[in-house]
Short mmCIF file of C-alpha atoms and ligand atoms in Angstrom, two decimals:
data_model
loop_
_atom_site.label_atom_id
_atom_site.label_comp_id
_atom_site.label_asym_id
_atom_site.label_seq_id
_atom_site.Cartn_x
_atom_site.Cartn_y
_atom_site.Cartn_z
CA UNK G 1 8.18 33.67 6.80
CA UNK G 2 11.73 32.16 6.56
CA UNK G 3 12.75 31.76 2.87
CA UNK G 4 12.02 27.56 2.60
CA UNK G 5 15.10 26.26 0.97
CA UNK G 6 13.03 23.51 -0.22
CA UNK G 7 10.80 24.68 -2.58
CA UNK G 8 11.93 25.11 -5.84
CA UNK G 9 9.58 27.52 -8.38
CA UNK G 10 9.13 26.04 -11.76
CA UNK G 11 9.56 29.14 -13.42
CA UNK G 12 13.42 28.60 -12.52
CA UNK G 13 13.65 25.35 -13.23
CA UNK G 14 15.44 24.80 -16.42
CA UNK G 15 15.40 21.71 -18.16
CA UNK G 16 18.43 20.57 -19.44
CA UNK G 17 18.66 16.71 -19.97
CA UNK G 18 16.80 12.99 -19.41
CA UNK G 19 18.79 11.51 -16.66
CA UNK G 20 16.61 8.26 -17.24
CA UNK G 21 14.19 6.22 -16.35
CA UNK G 22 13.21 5.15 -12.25
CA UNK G 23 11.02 3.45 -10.82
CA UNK G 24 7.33 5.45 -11.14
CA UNK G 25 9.00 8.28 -13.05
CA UNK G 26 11.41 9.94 -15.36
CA UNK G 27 14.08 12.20 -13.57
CA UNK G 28 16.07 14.77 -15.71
CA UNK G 29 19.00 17.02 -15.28
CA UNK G 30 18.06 20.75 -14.74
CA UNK G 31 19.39 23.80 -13.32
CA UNK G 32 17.82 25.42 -10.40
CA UNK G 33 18.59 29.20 -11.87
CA UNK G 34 16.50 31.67 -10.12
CA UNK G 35 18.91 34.69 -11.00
CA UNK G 36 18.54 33.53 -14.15
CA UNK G 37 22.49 33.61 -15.10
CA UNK G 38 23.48 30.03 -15.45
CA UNK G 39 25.15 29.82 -11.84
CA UNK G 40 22.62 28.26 -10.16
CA UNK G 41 22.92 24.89 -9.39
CA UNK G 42 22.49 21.65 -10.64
CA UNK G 43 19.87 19.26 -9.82
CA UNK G 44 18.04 15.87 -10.66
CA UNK G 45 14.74 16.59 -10.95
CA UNK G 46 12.30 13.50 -10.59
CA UNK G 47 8.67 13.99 -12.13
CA UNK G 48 5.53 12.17 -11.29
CA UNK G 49 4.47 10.26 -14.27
CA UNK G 50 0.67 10.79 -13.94
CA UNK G 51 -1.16 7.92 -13.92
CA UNK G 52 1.65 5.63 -14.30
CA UNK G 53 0.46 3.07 -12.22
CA UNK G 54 1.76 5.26 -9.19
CA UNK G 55 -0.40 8.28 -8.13
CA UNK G 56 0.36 11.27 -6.20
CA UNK G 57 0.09 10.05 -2.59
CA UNK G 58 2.70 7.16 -3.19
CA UNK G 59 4.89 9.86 -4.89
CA UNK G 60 4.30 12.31 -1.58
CA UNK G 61 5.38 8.76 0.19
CA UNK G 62 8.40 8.78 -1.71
CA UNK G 63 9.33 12.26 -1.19
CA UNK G 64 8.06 12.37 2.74
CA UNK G 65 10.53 9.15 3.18
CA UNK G 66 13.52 10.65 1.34
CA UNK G 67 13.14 14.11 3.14
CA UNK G 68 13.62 12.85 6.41
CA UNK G 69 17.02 10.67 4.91
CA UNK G 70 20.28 12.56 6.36
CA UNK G 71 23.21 10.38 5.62
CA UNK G 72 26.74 10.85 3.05
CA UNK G 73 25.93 7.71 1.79
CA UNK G 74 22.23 8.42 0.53
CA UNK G 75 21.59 10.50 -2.16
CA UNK G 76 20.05 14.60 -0.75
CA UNK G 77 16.73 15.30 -1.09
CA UNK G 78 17.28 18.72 -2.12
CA UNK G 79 12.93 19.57 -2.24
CA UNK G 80 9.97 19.78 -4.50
CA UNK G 81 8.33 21.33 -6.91
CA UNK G 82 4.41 22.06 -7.23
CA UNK G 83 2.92 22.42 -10.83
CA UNK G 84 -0.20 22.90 -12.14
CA UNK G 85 -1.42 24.66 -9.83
CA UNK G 86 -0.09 21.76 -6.42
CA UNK G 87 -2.09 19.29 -9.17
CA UNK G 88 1.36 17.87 -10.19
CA UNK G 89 4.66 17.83 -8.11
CA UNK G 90 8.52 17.30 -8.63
CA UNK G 91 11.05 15.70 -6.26
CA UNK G 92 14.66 17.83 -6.58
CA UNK G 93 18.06 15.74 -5.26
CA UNK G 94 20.82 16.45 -6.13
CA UNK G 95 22.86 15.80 -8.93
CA UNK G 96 25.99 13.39 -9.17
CA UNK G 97 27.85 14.38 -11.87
CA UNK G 98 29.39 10.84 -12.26
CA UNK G 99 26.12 9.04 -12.80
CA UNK G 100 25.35 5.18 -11.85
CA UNK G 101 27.86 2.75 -10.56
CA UNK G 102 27.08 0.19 -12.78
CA UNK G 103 28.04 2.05 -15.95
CA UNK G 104 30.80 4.20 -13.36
CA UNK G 105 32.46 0.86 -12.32
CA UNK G 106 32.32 -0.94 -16.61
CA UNK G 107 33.58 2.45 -17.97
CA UNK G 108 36.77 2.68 -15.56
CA UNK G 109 37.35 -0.73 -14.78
CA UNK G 110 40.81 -0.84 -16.16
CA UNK G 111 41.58 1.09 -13.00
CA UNK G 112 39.33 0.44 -9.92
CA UNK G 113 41.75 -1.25 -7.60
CA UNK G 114 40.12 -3.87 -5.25
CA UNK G 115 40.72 -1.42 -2.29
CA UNK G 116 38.30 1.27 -4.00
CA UNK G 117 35.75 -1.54 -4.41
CA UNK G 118 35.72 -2.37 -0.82
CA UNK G 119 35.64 1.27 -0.10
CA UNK G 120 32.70 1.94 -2.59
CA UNK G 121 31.06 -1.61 -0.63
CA UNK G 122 31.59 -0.22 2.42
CA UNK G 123 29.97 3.04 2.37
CA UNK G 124 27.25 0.87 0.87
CA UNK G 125 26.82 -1.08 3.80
CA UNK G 126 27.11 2.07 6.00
CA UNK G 127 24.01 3.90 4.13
CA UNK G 128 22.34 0.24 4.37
CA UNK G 129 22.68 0.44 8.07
CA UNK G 130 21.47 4.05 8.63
CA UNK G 131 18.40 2.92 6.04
CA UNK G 132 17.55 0.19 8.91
CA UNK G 133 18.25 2.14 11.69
CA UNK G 134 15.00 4.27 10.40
CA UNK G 135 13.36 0.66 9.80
CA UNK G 136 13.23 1.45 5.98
CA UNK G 137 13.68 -1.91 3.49
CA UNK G 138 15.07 -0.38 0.25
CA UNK G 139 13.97 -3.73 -1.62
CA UNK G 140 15.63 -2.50 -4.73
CA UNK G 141 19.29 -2.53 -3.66
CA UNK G 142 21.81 -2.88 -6.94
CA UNK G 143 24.52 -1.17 -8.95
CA UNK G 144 22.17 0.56 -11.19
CA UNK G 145 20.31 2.39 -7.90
CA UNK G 146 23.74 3.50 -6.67
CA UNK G 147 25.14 6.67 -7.37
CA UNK G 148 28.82 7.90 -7.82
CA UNK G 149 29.28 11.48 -6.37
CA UNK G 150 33.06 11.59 -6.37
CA UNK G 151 36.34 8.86 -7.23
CA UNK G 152 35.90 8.17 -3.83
CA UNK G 153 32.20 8.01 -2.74
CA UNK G 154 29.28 6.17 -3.99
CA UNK G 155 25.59 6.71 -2.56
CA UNK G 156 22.24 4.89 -2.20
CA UNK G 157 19.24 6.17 -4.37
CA UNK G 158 15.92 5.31 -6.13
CA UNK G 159 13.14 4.82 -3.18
CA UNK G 160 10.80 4.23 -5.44
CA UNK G 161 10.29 0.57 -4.05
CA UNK G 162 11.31 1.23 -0.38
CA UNK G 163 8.83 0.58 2.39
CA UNK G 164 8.79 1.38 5.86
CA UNK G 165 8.81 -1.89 8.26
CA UNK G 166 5.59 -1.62 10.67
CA UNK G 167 6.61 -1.00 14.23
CA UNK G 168 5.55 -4.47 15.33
CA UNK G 169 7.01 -6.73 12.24
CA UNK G 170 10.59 -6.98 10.91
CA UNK G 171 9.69 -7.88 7.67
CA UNK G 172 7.34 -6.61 4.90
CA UNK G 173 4.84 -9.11 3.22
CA UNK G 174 3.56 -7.52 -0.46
CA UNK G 175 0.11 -7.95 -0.98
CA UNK G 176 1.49 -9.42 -4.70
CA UNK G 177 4.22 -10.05 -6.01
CA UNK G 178 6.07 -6.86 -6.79
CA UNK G 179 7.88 -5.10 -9.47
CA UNK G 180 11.76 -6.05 -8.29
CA UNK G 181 13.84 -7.69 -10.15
CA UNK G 182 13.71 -11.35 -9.57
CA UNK G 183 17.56 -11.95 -10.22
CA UNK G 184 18.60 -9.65 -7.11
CA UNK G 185 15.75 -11.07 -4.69
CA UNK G 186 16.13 -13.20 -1.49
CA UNK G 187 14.24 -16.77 -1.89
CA UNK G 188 11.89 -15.73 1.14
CA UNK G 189 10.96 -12.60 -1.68
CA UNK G 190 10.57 -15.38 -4.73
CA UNK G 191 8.16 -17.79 -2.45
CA UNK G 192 6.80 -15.31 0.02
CA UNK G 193 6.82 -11.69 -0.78
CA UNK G 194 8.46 -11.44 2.30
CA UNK G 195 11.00 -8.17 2.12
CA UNK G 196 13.08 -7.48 5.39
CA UNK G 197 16.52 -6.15 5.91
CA UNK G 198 17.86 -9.27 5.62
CA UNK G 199 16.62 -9.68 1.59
CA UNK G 200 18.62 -6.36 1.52
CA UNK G 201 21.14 -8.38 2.72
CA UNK G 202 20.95 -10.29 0.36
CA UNK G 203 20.62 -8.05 -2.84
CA UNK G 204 23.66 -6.32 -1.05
CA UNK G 205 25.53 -9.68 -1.87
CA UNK G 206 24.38 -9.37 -5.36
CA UNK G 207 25.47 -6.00 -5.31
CA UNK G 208 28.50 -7.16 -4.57
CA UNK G 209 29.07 -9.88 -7.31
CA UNK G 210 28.41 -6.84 -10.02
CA UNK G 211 30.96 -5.18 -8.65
CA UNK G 212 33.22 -7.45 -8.75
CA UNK G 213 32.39 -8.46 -12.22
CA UNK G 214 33.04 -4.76 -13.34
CA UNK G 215 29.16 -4.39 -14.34
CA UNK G 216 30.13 -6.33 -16.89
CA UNK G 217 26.82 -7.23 -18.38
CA UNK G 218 28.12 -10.35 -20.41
CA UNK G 219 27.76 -11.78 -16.75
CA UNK G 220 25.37 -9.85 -14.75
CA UNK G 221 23.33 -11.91 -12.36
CA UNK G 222 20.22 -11.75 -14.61
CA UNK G 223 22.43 -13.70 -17.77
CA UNK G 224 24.17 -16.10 -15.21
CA UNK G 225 20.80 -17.16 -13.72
CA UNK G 226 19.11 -17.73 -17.52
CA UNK G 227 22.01 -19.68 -18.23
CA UNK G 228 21.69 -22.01 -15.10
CA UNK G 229 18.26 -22.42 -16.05
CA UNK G 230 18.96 -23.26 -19.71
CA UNK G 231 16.20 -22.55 -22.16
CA UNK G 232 14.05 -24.74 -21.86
CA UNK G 233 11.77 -21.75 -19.29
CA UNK G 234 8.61 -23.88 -19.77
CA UNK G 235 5.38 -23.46 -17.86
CA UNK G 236 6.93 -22.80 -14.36
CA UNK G 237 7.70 -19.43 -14.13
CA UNK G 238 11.12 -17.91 -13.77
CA UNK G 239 10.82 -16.85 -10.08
CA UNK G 240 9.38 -20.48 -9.30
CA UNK G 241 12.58 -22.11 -11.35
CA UNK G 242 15.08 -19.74 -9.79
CA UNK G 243 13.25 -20.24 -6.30
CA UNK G 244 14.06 -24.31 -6.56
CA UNK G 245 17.85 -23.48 -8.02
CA UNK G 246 18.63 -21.51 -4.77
CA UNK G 247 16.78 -23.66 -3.05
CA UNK G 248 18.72 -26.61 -4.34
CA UNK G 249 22.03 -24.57 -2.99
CA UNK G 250 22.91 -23.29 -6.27
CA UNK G 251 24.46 -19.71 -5.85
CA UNK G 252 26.30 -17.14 -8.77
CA UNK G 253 29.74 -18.10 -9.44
CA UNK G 254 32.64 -16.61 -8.05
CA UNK G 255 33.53 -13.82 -10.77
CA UNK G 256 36.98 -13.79 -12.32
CA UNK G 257 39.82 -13.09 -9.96
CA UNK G 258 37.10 -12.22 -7.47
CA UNK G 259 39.31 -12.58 -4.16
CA UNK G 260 38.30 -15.37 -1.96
CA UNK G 261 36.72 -13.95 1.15
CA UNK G 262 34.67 -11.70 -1.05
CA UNK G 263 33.49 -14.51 -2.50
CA UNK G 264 32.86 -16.10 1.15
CA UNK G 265 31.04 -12.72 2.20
CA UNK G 266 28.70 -12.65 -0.81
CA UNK G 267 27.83 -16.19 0.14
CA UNK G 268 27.47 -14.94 3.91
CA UNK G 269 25.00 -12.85 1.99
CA UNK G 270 23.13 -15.55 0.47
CA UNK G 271 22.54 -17.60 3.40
CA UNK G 272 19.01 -19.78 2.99
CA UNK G 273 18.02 -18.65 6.19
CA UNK G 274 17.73 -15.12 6.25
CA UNK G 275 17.84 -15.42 10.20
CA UNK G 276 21.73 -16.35 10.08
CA UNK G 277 22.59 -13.81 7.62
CA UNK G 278 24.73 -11.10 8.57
CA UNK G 279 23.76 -7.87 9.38
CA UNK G 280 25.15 -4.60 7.71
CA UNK G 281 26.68 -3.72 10.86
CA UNK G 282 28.58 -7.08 10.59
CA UNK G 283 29.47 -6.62 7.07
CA UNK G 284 30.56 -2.97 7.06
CA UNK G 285 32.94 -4.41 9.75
CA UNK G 286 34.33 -7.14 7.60
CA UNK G 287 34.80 -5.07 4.53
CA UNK G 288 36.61 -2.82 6.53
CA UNK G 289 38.83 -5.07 8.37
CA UNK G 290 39.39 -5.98 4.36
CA UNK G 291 40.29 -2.96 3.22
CA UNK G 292 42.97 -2.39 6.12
CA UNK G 293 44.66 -6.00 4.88
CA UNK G 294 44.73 -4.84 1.65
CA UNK G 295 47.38 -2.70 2.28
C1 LIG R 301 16.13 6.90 -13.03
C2 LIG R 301 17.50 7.50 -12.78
C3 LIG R 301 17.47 8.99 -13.06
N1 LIG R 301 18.44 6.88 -13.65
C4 LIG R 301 19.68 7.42 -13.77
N2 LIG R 301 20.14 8.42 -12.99
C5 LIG R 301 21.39 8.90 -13.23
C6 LIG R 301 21.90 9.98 -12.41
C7 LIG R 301 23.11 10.61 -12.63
N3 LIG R 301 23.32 11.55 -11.69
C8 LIG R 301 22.26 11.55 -10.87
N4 LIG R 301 22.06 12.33 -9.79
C9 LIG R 301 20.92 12.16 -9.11
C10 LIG R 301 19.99 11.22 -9.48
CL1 LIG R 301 18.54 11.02 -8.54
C11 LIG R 301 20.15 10.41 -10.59
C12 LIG R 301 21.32 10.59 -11.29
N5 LIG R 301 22.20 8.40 -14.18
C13 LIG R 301 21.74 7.38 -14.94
C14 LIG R 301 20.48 6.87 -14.75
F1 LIG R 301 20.01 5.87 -15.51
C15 LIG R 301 17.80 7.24 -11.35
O1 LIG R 301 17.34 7.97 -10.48
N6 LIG R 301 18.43 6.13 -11.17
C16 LIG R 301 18.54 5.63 -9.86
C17 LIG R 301 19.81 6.14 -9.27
F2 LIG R 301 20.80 5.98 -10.18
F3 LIG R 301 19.65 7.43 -8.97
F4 LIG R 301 20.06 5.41 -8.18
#
């Protein structure tokens, strides 16, 4: 039998840091060292949490989804690994040494030029598009689920949330409302539960906005919408009060010195409809045409 490159024994799997928290699981930093000499490689190891409100079959969802995922701008499924005896199991990526681009883009944003933004945004929109090409809605697209690998390449990650579309719908209706965000969902999520690749669309403009606020969390879309809707949160909920602000056109402000037409394509993004919203093909075009004007 062909040595399977992707299964990784636990006995050589050592532990080496908390990388943090996902969703349904924890995912750490080990090495993969099976001639036990410290040069085997590093890898980001996510465990089930058992009984965590996801069970094993979700978590063999997640792994069967990310497996099949071959793209530079979506984070390798490297394998898994079976404990306890195939009770419990593991799923290995690999590891980007320069973490999430939230905290990437607040700790070195005294020099991220615009152009590396728009290059980060683009390869953004490029994973986006392979995602839909295999009909996949990530429905948890935003700065903290994107990964750095290099100064010059960022990549999609966290499936934990993402749900294939069925072969006769283009949208996904939860039976409840889910466990997003609120503050990076479409309005057809807030009032409908309705996820499609147009709400990633839309969390893709949000993406954009904490970009180009630096991930500065003085004004990330969750503080900006509170402060729109003032304190006084009484009985209707949050989604239903941020449902009627977008609703009533109100969008996130333009952030500081955020250049005009990437303003105009996050509010491209947040089109009402989520029929005339563009499509990642169309924006990975537009970003690019951006990037060669910024020269
Ligand atoms: C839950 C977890 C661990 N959180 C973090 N991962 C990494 C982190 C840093 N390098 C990594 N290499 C691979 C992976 Cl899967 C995660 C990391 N760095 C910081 C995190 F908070 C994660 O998965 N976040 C989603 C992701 F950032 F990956 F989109």
């Amino acid at each position: 039998v062909p040595h399977d490159q992707t299964l990784f024994e636990e006995r050589h799997l050592c532990y080496i840091s908390p990388l943090g928290k996902g969703n349904f699981g924890c995912v750490e930093l080990c090495r993969y060292d099976p001639l036990g000499d410290n040069t085997g490689e590093l890898v980001a190891v996510k465990k089930l949490q058992p009984n965590k409100g996801s069970n094993l079959e979700d978590f063999q969802k997640e792994v069967k989804m990310l497996s099949v995922l071959h793209c530079d701008y979506i984070v390798k499924y490297r394998g898994v690994c079976y404990s306890m005896g195939r009770l419990s199991m593991s799923l290995v990526m690999e590891y980007l040494p320069y973490g999430s681009l939230n905290g990437y883009v607040w700790t070195n944003r005294h020099n991220i030029t615009t152009r590396r933004m728009l290059l980060f945004s683009s390869q953004i929109c490029k994973g986006m598009e392979y995602l839909q090409m295999q009909r996949y809605v990530h429905r948890d697209l935003a700065a903290r689920n994107i990964l750095v690998a290099n100064e010059s390449l960022v990549k999609i990650a966290d499936f934990g949330l993402t749900k294939v579309l069925p072969f006769d719908k283009e949208y996904y209706r939860l039976s409840q409302p889910g466990q997003s965000p609120l503050f990076w969902l479409a309005p057809e999520c807030l009032n409908e539960n309705k996820f499609s690749h147009k709400s990633d669309v839309w969390s893709f403009g949000i993406v954009l906005h904490e970009l180009f606020s630096y991930c500065d969390n003085s004004v990330n879309p969750k503080r900006l919408c509170l402060q729109e809707i003032g304190q006084n949160v009484q009985g209707t909920s949050l989604s239903m009060h941020l449902a009627n602000m977008l609703a009533s056109n109100w969008r996130l402000p333009a952030p500081p010195n955020c250049p005009l037409q990437v303003y105009s394509l996050m509010k491209d993004c947040w089109t009402y409809d989520f029929d005339k919203r563009p499509s990642f093909s169309d924006l990975s075009k537009k970003v690019e045409n951006m990037i060669q004007d910024d020269r």
